[in-house]
Tab-separated table of C-alpha atoms in Angstrom:
chain	number	residue	atom	x	y	z
A	1260	MET	CA	-41.867	77.776	-129.515
A	1261	THR	CA	-41.178	74.555	-127.649
A	1262	GLU	CA	-44.213	72.775	-126.265
A	1263	THR	CA	-44.224	71.325	-122.809
A	1264	PRO	CA	-43.871	67.567	-123.160
A	1265	GLU	CA	-47.016	65.619	-122.502
A	1266	ILE	CA	-47.129	63.772	-119.219
A	1267	LEU	CA	-47.080	60.066	-119.930
A	1268	SER	CA	-47.825	58.181	-116.752
A	1269	THR	CA	-48.555	54.482	-116.768
A	1270	THR	CA	-48.918	51.761	-114.189
A	1271	THR	CA	-48.133	48.284	-115.372
A	1272	ARG	CA	-49.459	45.080	-113.865
A	1273	PRO	CA	-46.416	42.931	-112.981
A	1274	ALA	CA	-46.000	39.447	-114.400
A	1275	ARG	CA	-45.120	37.956	-110.979
A	1276	PRO	CA	-47.738	39.212	-108.519
A	1277	VAL	CA	-46.737	36.768	-105.757
A	1278	ARG	CA	-43.171	38.103	-105.798
A	1279	GLN	CA	-44.597	41.615	-105.600
A	1280	LEU	CA	-46.754	40.630	-102.624
A	1281	LEU	CA	-43.739	39.113	-100.870
A	1282	ALA	CA	-41.569	42.176	-101.542
A	1283	ALA	CA	-44.128	44.561	-100.067
A	1284	SER	CA	-45.129	42.328	-97.146
A	1285	VAL	CA	-41.682	41.283	-95.931
A	1286	GLY	CA	-40.414	44.841	-96.059
A	1287	ASN	CA	-43.498	46.161	-94.282
A	1288	ALA	CA	-43.196	43.503	-91.546
A	1289	VAL	CA	-39.566	44.526	-90.959
A	1290	GLU	CA	-40.541	48.203	-90.837
A	1291	TRP	CA	-43.177	47.571	-88.169
A	1292	TYR	CA	-40.984	45.166	-86.233
A	1293	ASP	CA	-38.469	48.001	-85.813
A	1294	TRP	CA	-41.218	50.518	-84.941
A	1295	TYR	CA	-42.851	48.327	-82.280
A	1296	ALA	CA	-39.568	47.058	-80.790
A	1297	TYR	CA	-39.031	50.592	-79.531
A	1298	THR	CA	-42.483	50.576	-77.916
A	1299	PHE	CA	-41.997	47.238	-76.145
A	1300	LEU	CA	-38.534	48.149	-74.838
A	1301	ALA	CA	-39.190	51.812	-74.049
A	1302	THR	CA	-38.788	51.235	-70.289
A	1303	TYR	CA	-35.254	49.879	-70.659
A	1304	ILE	CA	-34.313	52.614	-73.132
A	1305	ALA	CA	-35.617	55.312	-70.799
A	1306	ASP	CA	-33.592	53.941	-67.878
A	1307	GLN	CA	-30.368	54.060	-69.876
A	1308	VAL	CA	-30.872	57.165	-72.017
A	1309	PHE	CA	-33.179	59.308	-69.833
A	1310	PRO	CA	-32.215	58.460	-66.225
A	1311	LYS	CA	-34.546	59.833	-63.569
A	1312	SER	CA	-31.597	60.934	-61.497
A	1313	ALA	CA	-30.263	63.256	-64.198
A	1314	ASP	CA	-29.879	66.840	-63.014
A	1315	ASN	CA	-30.068	68.323	-66.519
A	1316	SER	CA	-33.610	69.589	-67.095
A	1317	LEU	CA	-33.274	68.963	-70.844
A	1318	VAL	CA	-33.250	65.219	-70.337
A	1319	PRO	CA	-36.849	64.595	-69.206
A	1320	LEU	CA	-38.030	67.140	-71.764
A	1321	LEU	CA	-36.237	65.346	-74.570
A	1322	SER	CA	-37.510	62.024	-73.240
A	1323	THR	CA	-41.116	63.143	-73.458
A	1324	PHE	CA	-40.589	64.648	-76.888
A	1325	ALA	CA	-38.911	61.535	-78.245
A	1326	VAL	CA	-41.345	58.976	-76.890
A	1327	PHE	CA	-44.679	60.705	-77.404
A	1328	ALA	CA	-44.275	63.158	-80.257
A	1329	VAL	CA	-41.413	62.634	-82.670
A	1330	GLY	CA	-42.330	59.248	-84.101
A	1331	PHE	CA	-45.968	59.866	-84.893
A	1332	PHE	CA	-45.654	63.456	-85.981
A	1333	MET	CA	-42.824	62.735	-88.404
A	1334	ARG	CA	-45.071	60.258	-90.199
A	1335	PRO	CA	-47.001	62.888	-92.233
A	1336	VAL	CA	-43.668	64.325	-93.365
A	1337	GLY	CA	-42.547	60.847	-94.388
A	1338	GLY	CA	-45.834	60.218	-96.171
A	1339	LEU	CA	-45.456	63.420	-98.159
A	1340	LEU	CA	-41.745	63.113	-98.983
A	1341	MET	CA	-41.595	59.379	-99.687
A	1342	GLY	CA	-44.941	59.542	-101.472
A	1343	ALA	CA	-43.451	62.185	-103.756
A	1344	VAL	CA	-40.431	59.950	-104.365
A	1345	ALA	CA	-42.790	57.090	-105.276
A	1346	ASP	CA	-44.712	59.307	-107.711
A	1347	ARG	CA	-41.626	60.921	-109.231
A	1348	ARG	CA	-39.088	58.078	-109.229
A	1349	GLY	CA	-41.194	54.943	-108.939
A	1350	ARG	CA	-42.717	52.814	-106.191
A	1351	ARG	CA	-39.767	50.419	-105.931
A	1352	THR	CA	-37.314	53.278	-105.432
A	1353	ALA	CA	-39.405	54.671	-102.549
A	1354	LEU	CA	-39.716	51.225	-100.944
A	1355	THR	CA	-35.946	50.824	-101.149
A	1356	VAL	CA	-35.366	54.195	-99.475
A	1357	THR	CA	-37.864	53.537	-96.672
A	1358	ILE	CA	-36.425	50.172	-95.678
A	1359	LEU	CA	-32.871	51.518	-95.703
A	1360	LEU	CA	-34.024	54.446	-93.559
A	1361	MET	CA	-35.644	52.092	-91.092
A	1362	GLY	CA	-32.597	49.817	-91.012
A	1363	GLY	CA	-30.321	52.782	-90.392
A	1364	SER	CA	-32.529	54.207	-87.651
A	1365	SER	CA	-32.820	50.797	-85.982
A	1366	LEU	CA	-29.040	50.478	-86.005
A	1367	LEU	CA	-28.792	53.970	-84.528
A	1368	VAL	CA	-31.130	53.013	-81.664
A	1369	GLY	CA	-29.097	49.860	-81.045
A	1370	LEU	CA	-25.863	51.857	-80.858
A	1371	THR	CA	-27.230	54.810	-78.853
A	1372	PRO	CA	-24.824	55.612	-76.015
A	1373	THR	CA	-26.083	55.712	-72.456
A	1374	TYR	CA	-26.563	58.994	-70.629
A	1375	ALA	CA	-23.845	57.959	-68.184
A	1376	ALA	CA	-21.357	57.617	-71.071
A	1377	ALA	CA	-22.305	60.516	-73.343
A	1378	GLY	CA	-24.496	62.880	-71.340
A	1379	VAL	CA	-27.125	64.856	-73.234
A	1380	LEU	CA	-25.767	63.513	-76.558
A	1381	ALA	CA	-27.479	60.178	-75.767
A	1382	PRO	CA	-31.078	61.477	-75.907
A	1383	VAL	CA	-30.194	63.621	-78.924
A	1384	VAL	CA	-29.050	60.506	-80.831
A	1385	LEU	CA	-32.225	58.659	-79.819
A	1386	VAL	CA	-34.437	61.548	-80.905
A	1387	LEU	CA	-32.673	61.547	-84.284
A	1388	ALA	CA	-33.264	57.809	-84.646
A	1389	ARG	CA	-36.936	58.245	-83.804
A	1390	LEU	CA	-37.202	61.043	-86.372
A	1391	LEU	CA	-35.875	58.691	-89.029
A	1392	GLN	CA	-38.196	55.895	-87.894
A	1393	GLY	CA	-41.248	58.148	-88.156
A	1394	LEU	CA	-40.130	59.355	-91.573
A	1395	SER	CA	-39.672	55.780	-92.743
A	1396	VAL	CA	-42.983	54.415	-91.425
A	1397	GLY	CA	-44.948	57.312	-92.898
A	1398	GLY	CA	-43.298	56.797	-96.254
A	1399	GLU	CA	-43.697	53.026	-96.114
A	1400	PHE	CA	-47.493	53.183	-96.025
A	1401	ALA	CA	-47.641	55.594	-98.931
A	1402	ALA	CA	-45.296	53.563	-101.129
A	1403	SER	CA	-46.378	50.031	-100.175
A	1404	THR	CA	-50.097	50.867	-100.460
A	1405	THR	CA	-49.735	51.974	-104.063
A	1406	PHE	CA	-47.277	49.186	-104.861
A	1407	LEU	CA	-49.540	46.448	-103.454
A	1408	VAL	CA	-52.720	47.639	-105.133
A	1409	GLU	CA	-51.057	48.304	-108.500
A	1410	SER	CA	-49.488	44.822	-108.386
A	1411	ALA	CA	-52.847	43.066	-107.956
A	1412	GLY	CA	-54.477	41.116	-110.759
A	1413	PRO	CA	-58.097	41.672	-111.870
A	1414	GLY	CA	-60.525	41.335	-108.971
A	1415	ARG	CA	-57.717	40.938	-106.428
A	1416	ARG	CA	-57.030	44.488	-105.220
A	1417	GLY	CA	-58.844	43.880	-101.913
A	1418	LEU	CA	-56.925	40.650	-101.279
A	1419	PHE	CA	-53.558	42.273	-101.978
A	1420	SER	CA	-54.591	45.277	-99.892
A	1421	SER	CA	-55.226	43.031	-96.885
A	1422	PHE	CA	-51.570	42.058	-96.655
A	1423	GLN	CA	-50.744	45.587	-95.526
A	1424	TYR	CA	-52.116	44.742	-92.080
A	1425	VAL	CA	-51.151	41.055	-92.195
A	1426	SER	CA	-47.509	42.109	-92.435
A	1427	THR	CA	-47.967	44.926	-89.906
A	1428	SER	CA	-49.373	42.421	-87.390
A	1429	ILE	CA	-46.548	39.956	-88.065
A	1430	GLY	CA	-44.028	42.719	-87.401
A	1431	GLN	CA	-45.781	43.673	-84.158
A	1432	LEU	CA	-46.041	40.051	-82.985
A	1433	THR	CA	-42.397	39.387	-83.807
A	1434	ALA	CA	-41.255	42.468	-81.872
A	1435	SER	CA	-43.417	41.440	-78.915
A	1436	GLY	CA	-42.099	37.866	-79.024
A	1437	VAL	CA	-38.442	38.911	-79.237
A	1438	ALA	CA	-38.866	41.377	-76.371
A	1439	ALA	CA	-40.659	38.780	-74.222
A	1440	LEU	CA	-37.979	36.152	-74.967
A	1441	LEU	CA	-35.173	38.482	-73.955
A	1442	VAL	CA	-36.904	39.607	-70.769
A	1443	SER	CA	-37.605	35.993	-69.744
A	1444	THR	CA	-34.070	34.662	-70.454
A	1445	LEU	CA	-31.804	37.542	-69.439
A	1446	THR	CA	-31.281	39.016	-66.000
A	1447	GLU	CA	-32.390	42.566	-65.251
A	1448	GLY	CA	-28.762	43.650	-65.289
A	1449	GLN	CA	-28.151	42.056	-68.699
A	1450	MET	CA	-31.285	43.681	-70.132
A	1451	ASP	CA	-30.210	47.078	-68.830
A	1452	GLY	CA	-26.647	46.595	-70.003
A	1453	TRP	CA	-26.973	45.202	-73.545
A	1454	GLY	CA	-30.095	43.067	-73.933
A	1455	TRP	CA	-32.375	45.945	-75.000
A	1456	ARG	CA	-30.033	46.663	-77.916
A	1457	VAL	CA	-30.318	43.188	-79.485
A	1458	PRO	CA	-33.745	43.604	-81.178
A	1459	PHE	CA	-32.626	46.821	-82.882
A	1460	LEU	CA	-29.375	45.365	-84.166
A	1461	ALA	CA	-31.348	42.354	-85.410
A	1462	GLY	CA	-33.826	44.760	-87.045
A	1463	ALA	CA	-30.985	46.425	-88.956
A	1464	LEU	CA	-29.942	43.012	-90.336
A	1465	LEU	CA	-33.551	42.140	-91.213
A	1466	SER	CA	-33.808	45.405	-93.117
A	1467	LEU	CA	-30.997	44.222	-95.379
A	1468	VAL	CA	-32.996	41.063	-96.099
A	1469	GLY	CA	-36.026	43.171	-96.951
A	1470	PHE	CA	-33.848	45.399	-99.144
A	1471	TRP	CA	-32.573	42.356	-101.057
A	1472	ILE	CA	-36.107	41.025	-101.625
A	1473	ARG	CA	-37.357	44.401	-102.815
A	1474	GLN	CA	-34.518	44.684	-105.317
A	1475	GLY	CA	-36.106	41.830	-107.260
A	1476	ALA	CA	-39.536	43.466	-107.408
A	1477	GLN	CA	-40.944	44.901	-110.619
A	1478	GLU	CA	-41.781	48.600	-110.878
A	1479	THR	CA	-45.526	49.241	-111.196
A	1480	ARG	CA	-45.334	52.765	-112.558
A	1481	GLU	CA	-43.164	54.446	-115.131
A	1482	THR	CA	-43.305	58.160	-115.867
A	1483	ARG	CA	-41.924	60.195	-118.743
A	1484	GLY	CA	-42.200	63.949	-119.013
A	1485	PRO	CA	-42.694	66.472	-116.165
A	1486	ARG	CA	-42.887	64.864	-112.752
A	1487	PRO	CA	-45.509	65.915	-110.167
A	1488	GLY	CA	-44.568	68.576	-107.635
A	1489	LEU	CA	-44.407	67.903	-103.906
A	1490	PHE	CA	-47.823	69.455	-103.202
A	1491	ASP	CA	-49.597	68.621	-106.484
A	1492	ALA	CA	-51.935	66.122	-104.844
A	1493	LEU	CA	-53.067	68.642	-102.208
A	1494	ARG	CA	-53.283	71.484	-104.709
A	1495	HIS	CA	-55.183	69.707	-107.475
A	1496	HIS	CA	-57.126	67.103	-105.457
A	1497	PRO	CA	-58.211	68.778	-102.180
A	1498	ARG	CA	-61.510	66.877	-102.042
A	1499	GLN	CA	-59.741	63.517	-102.338
A	1500	SER	CA	-57.261	64.554	-99.640
A	1501	LEU	CA	-60.109	65.376	-97.227
A	1502	LEU	CA	-61.787	62.120	-98.213
A	1503	ILE	CA	-58.709	60.157	-97.094
A	1504	CYS	CA	-58.905	61.929	-93.712
A	1505	GLY	CA	-62.588	61.051	-93.323
A	1506	ILE	CA	-62.043	57.437	-94.365
A	1507	THR	CA	-59.145	57.041	-91.928
A	1508	ALA	CA	-60.222	58.941	-88.780
A	1509	GLY	CA	-62.517	56.366	-87.198
A	1510	GLY	CA	-60.442	53.448	-88.462
A	1511	THR	CA	-57.132	54.596	-87.022
A	1512	LEU	CA	-58.653	55.442	-83.630
A	1513	ALA	CA	-60.341	52.035	-83.434
A	1514	TYR	CA	-57.186	50.278	-84.647
A	1515	TYR	CA	-54.851	51.783	-82.058
A	1516	THR	CA	-57.453	51.409	-79.325
A	1517	TRP	CA	-58.003	47.706	-79.999
A	1518	THR	CA	-54.495	46.591	-81.020
A	1519	SER	CA	-52.312	48.708	-78.725
A	1520	TYR	CA	-54.217	50.452	-75.939
A	1521	LEU	CA	-56.922	47.973	-74.889
A	1522	PRO	CA	-54.708	45.880	-72.541
A	1523	THR	CA	-53.692	49.106	-70.748
A	1524	TYR	CA	-57.309	50.331	-70.743
A	1525	ALA	CA	-58.360	47.054	-69.128
A	1526	GLU	CA	-55.603	47.320	-66.510
A	1527	LEU	CA	-56.620	50.878	-65.626
A	1528	ASN	CA	-60.348	50.241	-65.475
A	1529	THR	CA	-60.803	46.609	-64.415
A	1530	GLY	CA	-57.601	45.759	-62.545
A	1531	ILE	CA	-56.850	42.759	-64.766
A	1532	ASP	CA	-53.421	41.193	-64.267
A	1533	LYS	CA	-50.814	42.651	-66.632
A	1534	SER	CA	-49.624	39.265	-67.917
A	1535	ASP	CA	-53.221	38.230	-68.716
A	1536	ALA	CA	-53.793	41.523	-70.530
A	1537	LEU	CA	-50.665	41.079	-72.655
A	1538	LEU	CA	-51.530	37.456	-73.470
A	1539	ALA	CA	-55.050	38.423	-74.559
A	1540	GLY	CA	-53.589	41.183	-76.708
A	1541	THR	CA	-51.143	38.801	-78.393
A	1542	LEU	CA	-53.759	36.117	-79.130
A	1543	SER	CA	-56.252	38.622	-80.509
A	1544	LEU	CA	-53.583	40.187	-82.731
A	1545	ALA	CA	-52.771	36.774	-84.248
A	1546	PHE	CA	-56.506	36.249	-84.834
A	1547	PHE	CA	-56.675	39.696	-86.444
A	1548	ALA	CA	-53.862	38.850	-88.897
A	1549	LEU	CA	-55.704	35.710	-90.026
A	1550	LEU	CA	-58.904	37.685	-90.664
A	1551	GLN	CA	-57.352	40.195	-93.062
A	1552	PRO	CA	-57.288	38.125	-96.291
A	1553	VAL	CA	-60.889	37.051	-95.603
A	1554	GLY	CA	-61.952	40.693	-95.491
A	1555	GLY	CA	-60.000	41.477	-98.647
A	1556	LEU	CA	-61.613	38.607	-100.570
A	1557	LEU	CA	-65.095	39.572	-99.385
A	1558	SER	CA	-64.565	43.139	-100.590
A	1559	ASP	CA	-63.464	41.907	-104.024
A	1560	ARG	CA	-66.677	39.889	-104.233
A	1561	PHE	CA	-69.249	42.201	-102.631
A	1562	GLY	CA	-67.636	45.654	-102.719
A	1563	ARG	CA	-65.773	48.003	-100.390
A	1564	LYS	CA	-68.754	49.920	-98.959
A	1565	PRO	CA	-70.443	46.965	-97.208
A	1566	LEU	CA	-67.245	46.204	-95.280
A	1567	LEU	CA	-66.541	49.830	-94.431
A	1568	LEU	CA	-70.094	50.285	-93.126
A	1569	PHE	CA	-69.843	46.996	-91.222
A	1570	PHE	CA	-66.812	48.448	-89.469
A	1571	GLY	CA	-68.049	52.021	-88.988
A	1572	LEU	CA	-71.595	51.301	-87.838
A	1573	GLY	CA	-70.452	48.270	-85.866
A	1574	PHE	CA	-68.047	50.347	-83.782
A	1575	ALA	CA	-70.516	53.229	-83.532
A	1576	LEU	CA	-73.075	50.890	-81.965
A	1577	LEU	CA	-70.850	48.476	-80.033
A	1578	SER	CA	-67.811	50.439	-78.789
A	1579	VAL	CA	-69.607	51.584	-75.636
A	1580	PRO	CA	-71.173	48.233	-74.632
A	1581	LEU	CA	-67.964	46.332	-75.449
A	1582	LEU	CA	-65.678	48.602	-73.420
A	1583	HIS	CA	-68.147	49.156	-70.584
A	1584	GLY	CA	-68.748	45.399	-70.416
A	1585	LEU	CA	-65.099	44.582	-69.681
A	1586	THR	CA	-64.448	42.756	-66.428
A	1587	GLY	CA	-61.195	41.804	-64.765
A	1588	SER	CA	-61.148	38.323	-66.298
A	1589	PHE	CA	-58.885	37.073	-69.077
A	1590	VAL	CA	-61.826	35.583	-71.023
A	1591	SER	CA	-63.767	38.855	-70.948
A	1592	LEU	CA	-60.834	40.818	-72.362
A	1593	LEU	CA	-60.007	38.202	-75.002
A	1594	LEU	CA	-63.610	38.041	-76.254
A	1595	THR	CA	-63.882	41.831	-76.296
A	1596	GLN	CA	-60.654	42.176	-78.260
A	1597	CYS	CA	-61.595	39.452	-80.750
A	1598	ALA	CA	-65.062	40.953	-81.289
A	1599	GLY	CA	-63.445	44.313	-82.009
A	1600	MET	CA	-60.945	42.663	-84.369
A	1601	VAL	CA	-63.778	41.196	-86.452
A	1602	LEU	CA	-65.360	44.634	-86.817
A	1603	LEU	CA	-62.012	46.323	-87.393
A	1604	THR	CA	-61.241	43.985	-90.309
A	1605	GLY	CA	-63.938	45.772	-92.307
A	1606	PHE	CA	-61.617	48.786	-92.374
A	1607	THR	CA	-58.063	47.464	-92.143
A	1608	SER	CA	-58.299	44.707	-94.744
A	1609	ILE	CA	-59.254	47.152	-97.511
A	1610	SER	CA	-57.981	50.564	-96.462
A	1611	ALA	CA	-55.007	50.329	-98.835
A	1612	ALA	CA	-57.288	49.502	-101.773
A	1613	VAL	CA	-59.863	52.174	-100.902
A	1614	ASN	CA	-57.175	54.840	-100.558
A	1615	ALA	CA	-55.445	53.858	-103.809
A	1616	GLU	CA	-58.741	53.920	-105.682
A	1617	VAL	CA	-59.326	57.557	-104.671
A	1618	PHE	CA	-56.314	59.108	-106.460
A	1619	PRO	CA	-54.997	58.970	-110.042
A	1620	ALA	CA	-51.667	57.192	-110.551
A	1621	ARG	CA	-49.651	60.368	-111.134
A	1622	VAL	CA	-50.042	61.582	-107.528
A	1623	ARG	CA	-51.359	58.434	-105.860
A	1624	ALA	CA	-48.578	57.791	-103.329
A	1625	ALA	CA	-48.145	61.377	-102.103
A	1626	GLY	CA	-51.913	61.902	-102.279
A	1627	ILE	CA	-52.439	59.008	-99.868
A	1628	GLY	CA	-49.318	59.445	-97.746
A	1629	PHE	CA	-49.749	62.910	-96.266
A	1630	PRO	CA	-53.470	63.032	-95.313
A	1631	TYR	CA	-53.437	59.415	-94.131
A	1632	SER	CA	-50.372	59.831	-91.898
A	1633	LEU	CA	-51.587	63.178	-90.578
A	1634	THR	CA	-54.919	61.625	-89.571
A	1635	VAL	CA	-53.124	58.695	-87.910
A	1636	ALA	CA	-50.954	61.127	-85.945
A	1637	LEU	CA	-53.962	63.189	-84.807
A	1638	PHE	CA	-56.343	60.368	-83.880
A	1639	GLY	CA	-54.503	57.033	-83.835
A	1640	GLY	CA	-51.312	58.150	-82.123
A	1641	THR	CA	-53.231	60.050	-79.447
A	1642	ALA	CA	-55.637	57.191	-78.579
A	1643	PRO	CA	-53.662	55.988	-75.505
A	1644	TYR	CA	-53.200	59.573	-74.345
A	1645	MET	CA	-56.907	60.385	-74.640
A	1646	GLY	CA	-57.936	57.202	-72.849
A	1647	THR	CA	-55.522	57.876	-69.997
A	1648	LEU	CA	-56.516	61.554	-69.837
A	1649	PHE	CA	-60.208	60.705	-69.426
A	1650	LYS	CA	-59.254	58.256	-66.657
A	1651	GLU	CA	-57.157	60.858	-64.826
A	1652	LEU	CA	-60.007	63.383	-65.063
A	1653	GLY	CA	-62.319	60.833	-63.459
A	1654	HIS	CA	-64.394	60.297	-66.619
A	1655	SER	CA	-63.020	57.043	-68.063
A	1656	GLY	CA	-66.498	56.188	-69.359
A	1657	ILE	CA	-66.259	58.998	-71.936
A	1658	PHE	CA	-63.500	57.312	-73.942
A	1659	PRO	CA	-65.759	54.608	-75.484
A	1660	TRP	CA	-68.154	57.377	-76.579
A	1661	TYR	CA	-65.228	59.208	-78.167
A	1662	VAL	CA	-64.386	56.094	-80.221
A	1663	ALA	CA	-68.036	55.643	-81.198
A	1664	ALA	CA	-68.464	59.295	-82.204
A	1665	LEU	CA	-65.474	59.293	-84.539
A	1666	CYS	CA	-66.655	56.056	-86.132
A	1667	VAL	CA	-70.034	57.736	-86.775
A	1668	VAL	CA	-68.206	60.538	-88.608
A	1669	SER	CA	-66.327	58.054	-90.777
A	1670	SER	CA	-69.545	56.084	-91.428
A	1671	VAL	CA	-71.111	59.208	-92.942
A	1672	VAL	CA	-68.115	59.395	-95.290
A	1673	TYR	CA	-68.502	55.700	-96.189
A	1674	LEU	CA	-72.190	56.193	-97.025
A	1675	ARG	CA	-71.303	58.892	-99.555
A	1676	LEU	CA	-68.308	57.049	-100.971
A	1677	PRO	CA	-68.821	55.695	-104.509
A	1678	GLU	CA	-68.265	51.959	-104.863
A	1679	SER	CA	-64.852	51.342	-106.471
A	1680	ALA	CA	-64.210	47.616	-106.086
A	1681	HIS	CA	-65.248	46.617	-109.584
A	1682	ARG	CA	-63.881	49.652	-111.433
A	1683	GLU	CA	-60.610	49.579	-113.323
A	1684	LEU	CA	-57.854	51.207	-111.303
A	1685	GLU	CA	-57.056	54.610	-112.795
A	1686	ARG	CA	-53.624	54.365	-114.370
């Protein structure tokens, strides 16, 4: 009788950690540049692909579906599928697939025909591109999280983890800067005609650069014997999967509230000028990126739990006074955003390390990818919608309490979480 071969799963610490850090960070920045470029240019895309004058009732329906649902709700699928690729075929393979997916989807957005030229085919092409973008971004977090943390040297997992959000912020800032530059230098007619396509075509080229850099990275995990199944992490580690949801819920809501929605929240509730709101958002995001390595280093020295509790309890106590204290001035918004960024760093700078330390190497990427991306879709992706909904119902003051309440839930999880900073990473 033939015995089933023993599963031999090992993660190896690469000899060139800085190259590993660069490979993960550059690729991640490109991924998020492409993702956010769509957000910043959505108005121009909608005018060309989903014209208000269209008689076909499918068009506004597809528009809503594409903009609000497809991207975020494909991310859990991407986290599961690309996480499985990372666990079965290696982290570098998954990172290669995700950046090629994002480059292809960015190219597809850039080449999407207008509704006037192609009719209903135009929104269908855009929906397909957004599907691929969501798949790619969900998979990117799963693969790059494990890759970054497994590449770190002794006592440096928190520091390496922090570059997940450093690179995300760089991608977001770059997309914002490119969009602002185009809008300020091109006429309205040029932006409508071809200008909105430029960032996506550039993103496709940048993806090739990221692909080239990642080709030189060293694999952090090699597996011989039976490979894990698609749902092995959920089946064999249900507690850890729920733990990822609890760790992430408050953090993702606070992150999307403070980094994406707060300028809009301030406009709706204080009447602040839109240009001032966008400038405050940009400056605070740059400040946020600089804070991340500091948080990572502190967690390597003092542990993960103190930073997580600093974030969770800080937002639980201060979300309401910070958001209720907003006035219509630029300084008020900037200080509120920066204060939130300091608190938020307690979560973002180490979330990759905390998540990776929860699962064994064999199912680490898929184990992180699905529950994390699902939680982001449920709570992070819906943050702007919930804030706007409360405003429309005449109860805008409830939204800060909603943020605080979810951060209380996550804080309870952090209190019960065993300290993992100074343990050897399970390999």
